[in-house]
Coordinates of C-alpha atoms and ligand atoms in Angstrom, one line a residue:
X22 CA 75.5 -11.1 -27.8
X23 CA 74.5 -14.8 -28.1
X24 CA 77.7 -17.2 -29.2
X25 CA 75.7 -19.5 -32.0
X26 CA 77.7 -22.5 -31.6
X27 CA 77.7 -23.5 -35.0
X28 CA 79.4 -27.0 -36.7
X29 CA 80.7 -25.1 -39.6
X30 CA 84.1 -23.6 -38.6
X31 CA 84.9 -27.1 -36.3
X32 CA 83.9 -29.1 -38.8
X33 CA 86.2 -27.2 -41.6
X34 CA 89.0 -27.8 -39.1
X35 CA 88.2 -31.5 -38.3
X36 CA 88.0 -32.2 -41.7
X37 CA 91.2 -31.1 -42.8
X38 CA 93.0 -33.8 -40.2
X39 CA 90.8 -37.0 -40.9
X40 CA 91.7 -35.9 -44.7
X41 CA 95.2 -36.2 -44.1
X42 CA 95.1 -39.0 -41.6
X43 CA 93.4 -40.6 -44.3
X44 CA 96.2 -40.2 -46.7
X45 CA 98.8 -41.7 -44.3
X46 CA 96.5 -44.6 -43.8
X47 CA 96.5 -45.1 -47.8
X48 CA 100.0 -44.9 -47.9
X49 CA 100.3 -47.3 -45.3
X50 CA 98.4 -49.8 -47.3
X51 CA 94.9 -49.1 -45.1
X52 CA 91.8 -47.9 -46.9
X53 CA 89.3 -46.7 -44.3
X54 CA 86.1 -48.5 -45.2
X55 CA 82.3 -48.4 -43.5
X56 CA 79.2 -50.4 -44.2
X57 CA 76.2 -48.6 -43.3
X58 CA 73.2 -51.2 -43.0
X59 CA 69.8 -49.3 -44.0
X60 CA 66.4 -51.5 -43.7
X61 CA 63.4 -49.9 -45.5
X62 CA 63.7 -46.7 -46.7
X63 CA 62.7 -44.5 -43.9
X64 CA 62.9 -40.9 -45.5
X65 CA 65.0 -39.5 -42.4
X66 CA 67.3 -42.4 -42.2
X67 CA 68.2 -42.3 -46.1
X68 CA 68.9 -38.9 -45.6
X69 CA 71.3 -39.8 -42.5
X70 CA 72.9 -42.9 -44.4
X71 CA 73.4 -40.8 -47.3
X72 CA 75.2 -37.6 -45.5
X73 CA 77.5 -39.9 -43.8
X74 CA 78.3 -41.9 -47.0
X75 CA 79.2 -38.8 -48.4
X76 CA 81.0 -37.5 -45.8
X77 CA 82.8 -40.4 -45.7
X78 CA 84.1 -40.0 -48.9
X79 CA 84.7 -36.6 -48.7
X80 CA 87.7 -37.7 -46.2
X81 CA 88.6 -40.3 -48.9
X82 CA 87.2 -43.1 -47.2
X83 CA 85.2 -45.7 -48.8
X84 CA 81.6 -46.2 -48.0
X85 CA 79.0 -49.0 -48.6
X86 CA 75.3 -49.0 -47.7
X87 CA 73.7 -51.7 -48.3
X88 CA 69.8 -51.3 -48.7
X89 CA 67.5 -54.1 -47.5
X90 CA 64.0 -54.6 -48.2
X91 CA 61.6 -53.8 -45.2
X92 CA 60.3 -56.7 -45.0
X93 CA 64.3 -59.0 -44.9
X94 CA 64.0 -61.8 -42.6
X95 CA 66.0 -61.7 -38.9
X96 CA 68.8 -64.5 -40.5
X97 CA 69.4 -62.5 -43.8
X98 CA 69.8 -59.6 -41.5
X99 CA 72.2 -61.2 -38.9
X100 CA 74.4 -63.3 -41.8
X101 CA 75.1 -60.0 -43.5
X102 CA 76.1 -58.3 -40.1
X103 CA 78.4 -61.8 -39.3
X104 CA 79.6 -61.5 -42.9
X105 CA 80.7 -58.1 -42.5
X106 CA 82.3 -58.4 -38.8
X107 CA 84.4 -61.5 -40.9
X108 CA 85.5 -59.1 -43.3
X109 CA 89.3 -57.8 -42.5
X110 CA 88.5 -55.3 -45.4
X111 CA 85.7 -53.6 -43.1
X112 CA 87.1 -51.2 -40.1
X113 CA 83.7 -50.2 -39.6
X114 CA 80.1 -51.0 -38.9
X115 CA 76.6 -49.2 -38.1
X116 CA 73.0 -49.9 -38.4
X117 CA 70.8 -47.1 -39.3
X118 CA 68.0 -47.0 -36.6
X119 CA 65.3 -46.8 -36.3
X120 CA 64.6 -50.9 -37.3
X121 CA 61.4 -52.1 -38.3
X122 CA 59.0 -53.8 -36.0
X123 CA 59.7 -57.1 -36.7
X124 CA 63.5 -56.8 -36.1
X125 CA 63.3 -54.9 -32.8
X126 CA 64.0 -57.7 -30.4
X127 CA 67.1 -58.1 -32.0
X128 CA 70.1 -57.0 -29.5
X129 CA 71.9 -54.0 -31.9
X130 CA 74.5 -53.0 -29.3
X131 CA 75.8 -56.9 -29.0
X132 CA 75.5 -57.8 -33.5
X133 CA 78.5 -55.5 -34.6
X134 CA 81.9 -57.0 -33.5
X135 CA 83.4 -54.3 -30.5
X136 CA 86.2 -53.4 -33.0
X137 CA 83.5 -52.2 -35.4
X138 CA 81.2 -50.7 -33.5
X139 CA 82.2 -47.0 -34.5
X140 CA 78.7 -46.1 -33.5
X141 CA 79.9 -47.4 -29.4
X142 CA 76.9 -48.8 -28.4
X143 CA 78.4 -52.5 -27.7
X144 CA 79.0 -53.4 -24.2
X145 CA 82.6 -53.4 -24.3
X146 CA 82.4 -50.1 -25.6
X147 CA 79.8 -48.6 -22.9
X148 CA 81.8 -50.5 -20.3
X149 CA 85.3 -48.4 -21.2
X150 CA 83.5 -45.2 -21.2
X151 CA 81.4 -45.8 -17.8
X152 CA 84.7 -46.9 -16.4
X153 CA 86.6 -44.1 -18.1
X154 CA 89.4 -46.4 -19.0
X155 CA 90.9 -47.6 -21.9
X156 CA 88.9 -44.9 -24.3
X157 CA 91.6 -45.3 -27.1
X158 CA 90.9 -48.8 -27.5
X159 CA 87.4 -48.2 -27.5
X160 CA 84.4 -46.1 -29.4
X161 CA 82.7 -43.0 -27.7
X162 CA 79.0 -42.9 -28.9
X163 CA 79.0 -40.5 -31.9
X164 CA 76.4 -37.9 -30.2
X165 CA 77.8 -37.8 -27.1
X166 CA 81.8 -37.3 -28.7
X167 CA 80.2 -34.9 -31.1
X168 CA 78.7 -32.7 -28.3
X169 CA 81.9 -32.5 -25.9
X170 CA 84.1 -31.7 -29.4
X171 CA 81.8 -28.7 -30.1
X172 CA 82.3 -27.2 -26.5
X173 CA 86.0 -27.9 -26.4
X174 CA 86.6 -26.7 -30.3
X175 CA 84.3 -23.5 -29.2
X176 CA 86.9 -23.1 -26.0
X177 CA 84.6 -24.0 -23.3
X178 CA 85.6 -25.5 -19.7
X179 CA 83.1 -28.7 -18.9
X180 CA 85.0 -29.7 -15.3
X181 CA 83.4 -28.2 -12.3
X182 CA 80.1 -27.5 -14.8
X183 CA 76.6 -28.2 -13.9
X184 CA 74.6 -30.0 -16.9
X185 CA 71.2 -30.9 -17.3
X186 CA 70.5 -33.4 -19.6
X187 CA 67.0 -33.6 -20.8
X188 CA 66.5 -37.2 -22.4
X189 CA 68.2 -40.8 -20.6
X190 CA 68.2 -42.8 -24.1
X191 CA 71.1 -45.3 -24.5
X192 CA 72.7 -43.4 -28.1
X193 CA 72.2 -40.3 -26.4
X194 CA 71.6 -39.3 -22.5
X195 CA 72.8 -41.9 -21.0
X196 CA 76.3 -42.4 -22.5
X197 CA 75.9 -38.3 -22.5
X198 CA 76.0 -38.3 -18.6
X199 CA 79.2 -40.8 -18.5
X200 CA 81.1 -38.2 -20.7
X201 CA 80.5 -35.6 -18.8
X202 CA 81.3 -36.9 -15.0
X203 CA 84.6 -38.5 -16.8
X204 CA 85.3 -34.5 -17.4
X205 CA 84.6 -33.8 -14.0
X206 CA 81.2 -31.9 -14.9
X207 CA 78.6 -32.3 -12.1
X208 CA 75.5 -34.0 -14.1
X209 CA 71.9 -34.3 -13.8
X210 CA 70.1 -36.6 -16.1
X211 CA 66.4 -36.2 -16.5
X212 CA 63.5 -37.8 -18.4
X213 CA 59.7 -37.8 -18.6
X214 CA 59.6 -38.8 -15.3
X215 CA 61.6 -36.3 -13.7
X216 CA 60.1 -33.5 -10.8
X217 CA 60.6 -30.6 -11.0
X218 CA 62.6 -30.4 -14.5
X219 CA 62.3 -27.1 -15.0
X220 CA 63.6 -25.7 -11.7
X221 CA 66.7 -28.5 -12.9
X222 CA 67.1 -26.6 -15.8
X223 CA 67.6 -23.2 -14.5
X224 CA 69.9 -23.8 -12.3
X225 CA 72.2 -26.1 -14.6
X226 CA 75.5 -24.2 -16.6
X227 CA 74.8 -26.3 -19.6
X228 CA 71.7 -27.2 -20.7
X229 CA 71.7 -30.1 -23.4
X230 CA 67.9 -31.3 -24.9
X231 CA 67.7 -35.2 -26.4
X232 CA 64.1 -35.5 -25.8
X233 CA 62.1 -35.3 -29.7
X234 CA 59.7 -32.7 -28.9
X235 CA 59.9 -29.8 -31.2
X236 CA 59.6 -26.6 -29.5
X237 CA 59.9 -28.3 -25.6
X238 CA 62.3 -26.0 -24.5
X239 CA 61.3 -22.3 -24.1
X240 CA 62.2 -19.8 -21.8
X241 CA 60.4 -21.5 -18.7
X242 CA 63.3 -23.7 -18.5
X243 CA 66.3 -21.2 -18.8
X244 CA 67.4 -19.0 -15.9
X245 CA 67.3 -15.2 -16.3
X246 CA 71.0 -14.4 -15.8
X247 CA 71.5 -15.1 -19.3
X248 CA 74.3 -17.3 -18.8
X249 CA 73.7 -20.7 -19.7
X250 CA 74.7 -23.0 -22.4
X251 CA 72.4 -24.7 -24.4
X252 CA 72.8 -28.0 -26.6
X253 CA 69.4 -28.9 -28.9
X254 CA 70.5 -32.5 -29.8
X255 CA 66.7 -33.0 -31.2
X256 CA 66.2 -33.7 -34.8
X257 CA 62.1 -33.3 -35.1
X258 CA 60.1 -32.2 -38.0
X259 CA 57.9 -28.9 -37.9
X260 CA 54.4 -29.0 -38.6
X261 CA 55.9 -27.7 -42.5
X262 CA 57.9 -30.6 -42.3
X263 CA 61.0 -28.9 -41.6
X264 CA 63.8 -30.5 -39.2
X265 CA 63.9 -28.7 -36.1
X266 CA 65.2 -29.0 -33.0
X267 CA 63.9 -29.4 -29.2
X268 CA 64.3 -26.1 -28.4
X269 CA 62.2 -23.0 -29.7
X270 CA 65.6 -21.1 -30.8
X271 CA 64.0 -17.7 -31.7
X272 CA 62.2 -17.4 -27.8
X273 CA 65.6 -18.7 -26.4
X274 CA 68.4 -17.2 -28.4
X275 CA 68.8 -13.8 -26.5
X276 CA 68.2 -15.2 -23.4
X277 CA 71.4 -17.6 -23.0
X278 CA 75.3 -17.0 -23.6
X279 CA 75.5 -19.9 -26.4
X280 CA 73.2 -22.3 -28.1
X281 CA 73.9 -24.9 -30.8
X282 CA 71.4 -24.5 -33.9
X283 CA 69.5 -26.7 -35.7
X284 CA 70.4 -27.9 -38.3
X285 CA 73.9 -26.7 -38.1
X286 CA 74.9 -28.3 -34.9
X287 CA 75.1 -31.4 -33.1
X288 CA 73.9 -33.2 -36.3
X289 CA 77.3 -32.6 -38.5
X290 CA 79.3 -33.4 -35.4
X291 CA 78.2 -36.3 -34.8
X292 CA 79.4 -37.3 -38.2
X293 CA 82.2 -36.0 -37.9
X294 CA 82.6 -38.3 -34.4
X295 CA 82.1 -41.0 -36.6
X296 CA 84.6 -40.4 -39.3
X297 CA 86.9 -40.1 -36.5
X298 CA 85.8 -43.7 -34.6
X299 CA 85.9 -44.8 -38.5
X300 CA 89.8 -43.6 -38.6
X301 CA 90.9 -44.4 -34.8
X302 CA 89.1 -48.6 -36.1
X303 CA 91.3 -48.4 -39.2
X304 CA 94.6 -47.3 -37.6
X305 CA 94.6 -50.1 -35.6
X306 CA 95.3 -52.4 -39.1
X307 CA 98.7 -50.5 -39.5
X308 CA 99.8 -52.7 -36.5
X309 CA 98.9 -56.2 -37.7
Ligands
NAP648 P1 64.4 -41.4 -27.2 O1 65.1 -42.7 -27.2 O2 63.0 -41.3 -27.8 O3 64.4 -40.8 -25.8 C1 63.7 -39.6 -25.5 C2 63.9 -39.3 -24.0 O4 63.2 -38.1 -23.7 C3 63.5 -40.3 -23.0 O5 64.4 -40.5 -22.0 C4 62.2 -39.7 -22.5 O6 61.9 -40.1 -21.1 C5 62.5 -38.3 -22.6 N1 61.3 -37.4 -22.6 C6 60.2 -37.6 -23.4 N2 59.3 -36.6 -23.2 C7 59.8 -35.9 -22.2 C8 59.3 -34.7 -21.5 N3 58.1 -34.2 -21.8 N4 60.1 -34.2 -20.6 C9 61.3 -34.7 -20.3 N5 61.8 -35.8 -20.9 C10 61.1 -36.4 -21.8 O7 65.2 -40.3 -28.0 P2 66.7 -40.3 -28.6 O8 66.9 -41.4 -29.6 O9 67.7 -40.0 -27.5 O10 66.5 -39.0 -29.5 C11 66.1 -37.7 -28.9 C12 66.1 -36.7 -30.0 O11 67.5 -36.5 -30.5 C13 65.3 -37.0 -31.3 O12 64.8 -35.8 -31.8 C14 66.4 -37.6 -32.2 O13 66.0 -37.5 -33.6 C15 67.5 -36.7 -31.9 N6 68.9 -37.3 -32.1 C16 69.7 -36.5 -32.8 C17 71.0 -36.9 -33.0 C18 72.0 -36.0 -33.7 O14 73.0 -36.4 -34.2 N7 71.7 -34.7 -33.6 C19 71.4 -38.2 -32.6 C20 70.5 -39.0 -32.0 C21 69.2 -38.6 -31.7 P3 61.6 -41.6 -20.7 O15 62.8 -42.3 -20.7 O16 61.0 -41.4 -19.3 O17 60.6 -42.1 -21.7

């Protein structure tokens, strides 16, 4: 029978630790604190700011988001950022992607200060996790963090796997792929561009999907022993307007040994991921 690798039962557990690492931080005089920064008022993205606001305070952290208009101009946009990475109160940073047009030159990984950047997409924090050194000084991008907690909470082995990764974006795939080889997994990280991606797929132990195409995965791109894993990291909307996934879970679920649902999976963990950047950001204050 399928394994459904579900966030529930890994989140109930997580939860219960950043709750009480929360606690000690209190009583150590630290109150965890995040600042979301939401431009416009992109339906997915206030749903996203909103569940990790109040996730956030389910841990007993505090949580801002600040809402800007639409249409706020580049220098309003960067001051508050610089005002925030001033701000010893703040542990933690993120900008809700996506930004609108007229912001999208703008550099995100490099306008959050390194020791904010709980979302790890500023260089110092790529550099750590290419060079798979230093990690507890540095952030692990949420998605990526989230992914490998799943299969470790769920008891899986990643050294000596084969993945696939379907998807080379810089929040997702790419830092993806550095996690993985740091675990020893062999990895293979493909894109629109790729040959022969479904003959990839098939022969892959763990199969994850970041691509944005509801329904792209099928059972074309799974091998028929029944024995791989797959991750849907896709968050899509149905033609109904429902969130779906990449992967069309009703063909595929009999036909693998575990597959992550959505929603239910990688979504909640990579909230959780960021709690636990938010906490790892805010411990370091017990030291000064
Ligand atoms: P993205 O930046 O748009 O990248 C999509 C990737 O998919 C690109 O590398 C693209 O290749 C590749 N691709 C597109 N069509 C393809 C095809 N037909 N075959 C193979 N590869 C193809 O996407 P993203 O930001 O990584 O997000 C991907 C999905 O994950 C979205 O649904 C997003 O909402 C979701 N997401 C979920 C979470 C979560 O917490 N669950 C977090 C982040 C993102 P090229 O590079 O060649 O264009």
């Amino acid at each position: 029978m399928t394994q459904i690798l579900s966030a529930a039962p890994v989140r109930k557990k997580i939860t219960k630790d950043l709750k009480s690492e929360c606690v000690y931080l209190k009583e150590n005089g630290v109150v965890p604190y995040l600042k979301v920064l939401l431009v416009g008022n992109n339906p997915s993205s206030v749903i996203y700011t909103n569940s990790k606001k109040k996730y956030c305070e389910k841990i007993g952290a505090k949580c801002d988001i600040i809402s800007l208009n639409e249409n706020v101009h580049a220098k309003q946009f960067l001051d508050i950022i610089e005002n925030i990475n001033n701000d010893s109160d703040v542990h933690g940073c993120i900008i809700q992607l996506p930004l609108p047009p007229h912001l999208a030159h703008l550099d995100i990984g490099k306008l959050v200060s390194s020791q904010k950047d709980i979302d790890g997409f500023h260089p110092e924090n790529l550099y750590a996790l290419m060079s798979n050194r230093d990690l507890e000084n540095h952030f692990i991008s949420c998605t990526p963090k989230g992914i490998v907690s799943l299969l470790t909470e769920y008891g899986f082995q990643i050294a000596g796997k084969k993945v696939t990764i379907i998807g080379r974006s810089m929040i997702v795939g790419k830092p993806l792929a550095c996690l993985f080889t740091n675990l020893d997994a062999t990895v293979t990280l493909c894109h629109s561009k790729t040959h022969d991606l479904h003959e990839i797929s098939k022969s892959c132990d763990i199969l994850v999907s970041a691509v944005g195409i509801p329904n792209l995965i099928d059972e074309s791109f799974l091998s028929d022993k029944k024995n791989q894993i797959v991750i849907d990291v896709g968050m899509n909307s149905d033609s109904s307007g429902n969130l779906c996934g990449d992967v069309d879970f009703e063909k595929v679920k009999d036909l693998v040994y575990a597959i992550t649902p959505v929603p239910g999976g990688v979504g909640p963990m990579t909230i959780i991921s960021l709690m636990q950047n938010l906490l790892q950001a805010s411990k370091k204050r017990l030291s000064l």
